[in-house]
Amino acid sequence: MDYIRESRKRHATGTVVTLYDTNHPDNIFDPAGGRWVVVCEDHGAICNFDTIAMARFHAPCVEWCEECMGVNNDPDLYESIVRA
Ligand SMILES: [Zn+2]
């Protein structure tokens, strides 16, 4: 089982989101909120999920990273990133 399950660049914000398994021996994250952890590598935002399916579903979203939410809430900036 791999510690890092997924690492992908989000098209909307240009940030990298990584999916971690807290059951892995190398784990450094608190598993209390859920086994699967998604991290916005650019902003350091962390969000726990109970299932890998939920984590995968939410990984491309910006609802759990305030910085990314800020980008999405700024129409001009969002537009410039999307069109870049
Ligand atoms: Zn972010």
PDB file of C-alpha atoms and ligand atoms in Angstrom:
ATOM      1  CA  MET A   1       0.000   0.000   0.000  1.00  0.00           C
ATOM      2  CA  ASP A   2       1.405   3.365  -0.938  1.00  0.00           C
ATOM      3  CA  TYR A   3       1.496   6.255   1.489  1.00  0.00           C
ATOM      4  CA  ILE A   4       0.875   8.788  -1.236  1.00  0.00           C
ATOM      5  CA  ARG A   5      -2.027   7.595  -3.322  1.00  0.00           C
ATOM      6  CA  GLU A   6      -2.464  10.477  -5.620  1.00  0.00           C
ATOM      7  CA  SER A   7      -0.911  13.811  -6.407  1.00  0.00           C
ATOM      8  CA  ARG A   8      -2.391  15.956  -9.059  1.00  0.00           C
ATOM      9  CA  LYS A   9      -2.503  19.511 -10.198  1.00  0.00           C
ATOM     10  CA  ARG A  10      -5.880  21.122 -10.036  1.00  0.00           C
ATOM     11  CA  HIS A  11      -6.687  22.881 -13.241  1.00  0.00           C
ATOM     12  CA  ALA A  12      -8.853  25.552 -11.662  1.00  0.00           C
ATOM     13  CA  THR A  13      -6.318  26.876  -9.167  1.00  0.00           C
ATOM     14  CA  GLY A  14      -2.983  25.499 -10.399  1.00  0.00           C
ATOM     15  CA  THR A  15      -2.280  24.044  -6.940  1.00  0.00           C
ATOM     16  CA  VAL A  16      -1.120  20.504  -6.224  1.00  0.00           C
ATOM     17  CA  VAL A  17      -3.328  18.303  -4.039  1.00  0.00           C
ATOM     18  CA  THR A  18      -1.941  15.103  -2.536  1.00  0.00           C
ATOM     19  CA  LEU A  19      -3.909  12.196  -1.083  1.00  0.00           C
ATOM     20  CA  TYR A  20      -2.360  10.342   1.880  1.00  0.00           C
ATOM     21  CA  ASP A  21      -3.238   7.103   3.694  1.00  0.00           C
ATOM     22  CA  THR A  22      -2.865   7.656   7.464  1.00  0.00           C
ATOM     23  CA  ASN A  23      -2.659   3.862   7.998  1.00  0.00           C
ATOM     24  CA  HIS A  24       0.782   3.928   6.422  1.00  0.00           C
ATOM     25  CA  PRO A  25       3.787   3.661   8.830  1.00  0.00           C
ATOM     26  CA  ASP A  26       5.275   6.879   7.441  1.00  0.00           C
ATOM     27  CA  ASN A  27       2.121   8.807   8.224  1.00  0.00           C
ATOM     28  CA  ILE A  28       2.540  12.215   9.874  1.00  0.00           C
ATOM     29  CA  PHE A  29      -1.118  13.285   9.812  1.00  0.00           C
ATOM     30  CA  ASP A  30      -3.758  13.021  12.515  1.00  0.00           C
ATOM     31  CA  PRO A  31      -6.137  10.216  11.492  1.00  0.00           C
ATOM     32  CA  ALA A  32      -8.823  11.318  13.990  1.00  0.00           C
ATOM     33  CA  GLY A  33     -10.916  13.083  11.375  1.00  0.00           C
ATOM     34  CA  GLY A  34     -10.755  10.199   8.901  1.00  0.00           C
ATOM     35  CA  ARG A  35      -8.240   7.716   7.479  1.00  0.00           C
ATOM     36  CA  TRP A  36      -7.708   9.538   4.189  1.00  0.00           C
ATOM     37  CA  VAL A  37      -6.064  12.955   4.139  1.00  0.00           C
ATOM     38  CA  VAL A  38      -5.973  15.366   1.252  1.00  0.00           C
ATOM     39  CA  VAL A  39      -3.452  18.200   1.376  1.00  0.00           C
ATOM     40  CA  CYS A  40      -3.262  21.369  -0.657  1.00  0.00           C
ATOM     41  CA  GLU A  41       0.528  21.396  -1.055  1.00  0.00           C
ATOM     42  CA  ASP A  42       0.585  25.026  -2.096  1.00  0.00           C
ATOM     43  CA  HIS A  43      -1.289  26.342   0.929  1.00  0.00           C
ATOM     44  CA  GLY A  44      -0.826  23.604   3.531  1.00  0.00           C
ATOM     45  CA  ALA A  45      -4.565  23.074   3.992  1.00  0.00           C
ATOM     46  CA  ILE A  46      -5.470  19.601   5.272  1.00  0.00           C
ATOM     47  CA  CYS A  47      -8.786  17.771   5.192  1.00  0.00           C
ATOM     48  CA  ASN A  48      -9.673  14.277   6.484  1.00  0.00           C
ATOM     49  CA  PHE A  49     -12.124  11.852   4.907  1.00  0.00           C
ATOM     50  CA  ASP A  50     -13.454   8.476   6.080  1.00  0.00           C
ATOM     51  CA  THR A  51     -13.281   6.813   2.688  1.00  0.00           C
ATOM     52  CA  ILE A  52     -10.847   7.054  -0.202  1.00  0.00           C
ATOM     53  CA  ALA A  53     -13.806   7.598  -2.494  1.00  0.00           C
ATOM     54  CA  MET A  54     -14.816  10.701  -0.554  1.00  0.00           C
ATOM     55  CA  ALA A  55     -11.225  11.924  -0.516  1.00  0.00           C
ATOM     56  CA  ARG A  56     -10.904  11.432  -4.269  1.00  0.00           C
ATOM     57  CA  PHE A  57     -14.213  13.140  -4.849  1.00  0.00           C
ATOM     58  CA  HIS A  58     -13.238  16.196  -2.829  1.00  0.00           C
ATOM     59  CA  ALA A  59      -9.568  16.357  -3.835  1.00  0.00           C
ATOM     60  CA  PRO A  60     -10.137  18.526  -6.920  1.00  0.00           C
ATOM     61  CA  CYS A  61     -12.550  20.796  -5.052  1.00  0.00           C
ATOM     62  CA  VAL A  62     -11.608  23.975  -3.264  1.00  0.00           C
ATOM     63  CA  GLU A  63     -14.165  23.909  -0.452  1.00  0.00           C
ATOM     64  CA  TRP A  64     -11.656  22.799   2.206  1.00  0.00           C
ATOM     65  CA  CYS A  65      -8.763  25.167   1.397  1.00  0.00           C
ATOM     66  CA  GLU A  66      -9.412  28.782   2.302  1.00  0.00           C
ATOM     67  CA  GLU A  67      -6.658  30.044   0.025  1.00  0.00           C
ATOM     68  CA  CYS A  68      -8.057  28.153  -2.950  1.00  0.00           C
ATOM     69  CA  MET A  69     -11.560  29.285  -2.045  1.00  0.00           C
ATOM     70  CA  GLY A  70     -10.240  32.828  -2.075  1.00  0.00           C
ATOM     71  CA  VAL A  71      -8.944  32.339  -5.597  1.00  0.00           C
ATOM     72  CA  ASN A  72     -12.265  30.973  -6.703  1.00  0.00           C
ATOM     73  CA  ASN A  73     -14.116  33.827  -5.062  1.00  0.00           C
ATOM     74  CA  ASP A  74     -12.073  36.374  -6.964  1.00  0.00           C
ATOM     75  CA  PRO A  75     -13.598  36.303 -10.461  1.00  0.00           C
ATOM     76  CA  ASP A  76     -10.763  38.205 -12.140  1.00  0.00           C
ATOM     77  CA  LEU A  77      -8.006  36.086 -10.654  1.00  0.00           C
ATOM     78  CA  TYR A  78      -9.949  32.888 -11.260  1.00  0.00           C
ATOM     79  CA  GLU A  79     -10.513  33.885 -14.862  1.00  0.00           C
ATOM     80  CA  SER A  80      -6.822  34.641 -15.414  1.00  0.00           C
ATOM     81  CA  ILE A  81      -5.810  31.237 -13.996  1.00  0.00           C
ATOM     82  CA  VAL A  82      -8.393  29.318 -15.972  1.00  0.00           C
ATOM     83  CA  ARG A  83      -7.430  31.018 -19.207  1.00  0.00           C
ATOM     84  CA  ALA A  84      -3.657  30.845 -18.645  1.00  0.00           C
TER      85      ALA A  84
HETATM   86 ZN    ZN B   1      -5.134  25.674  -1.572  1.00  0.00          ZN
END
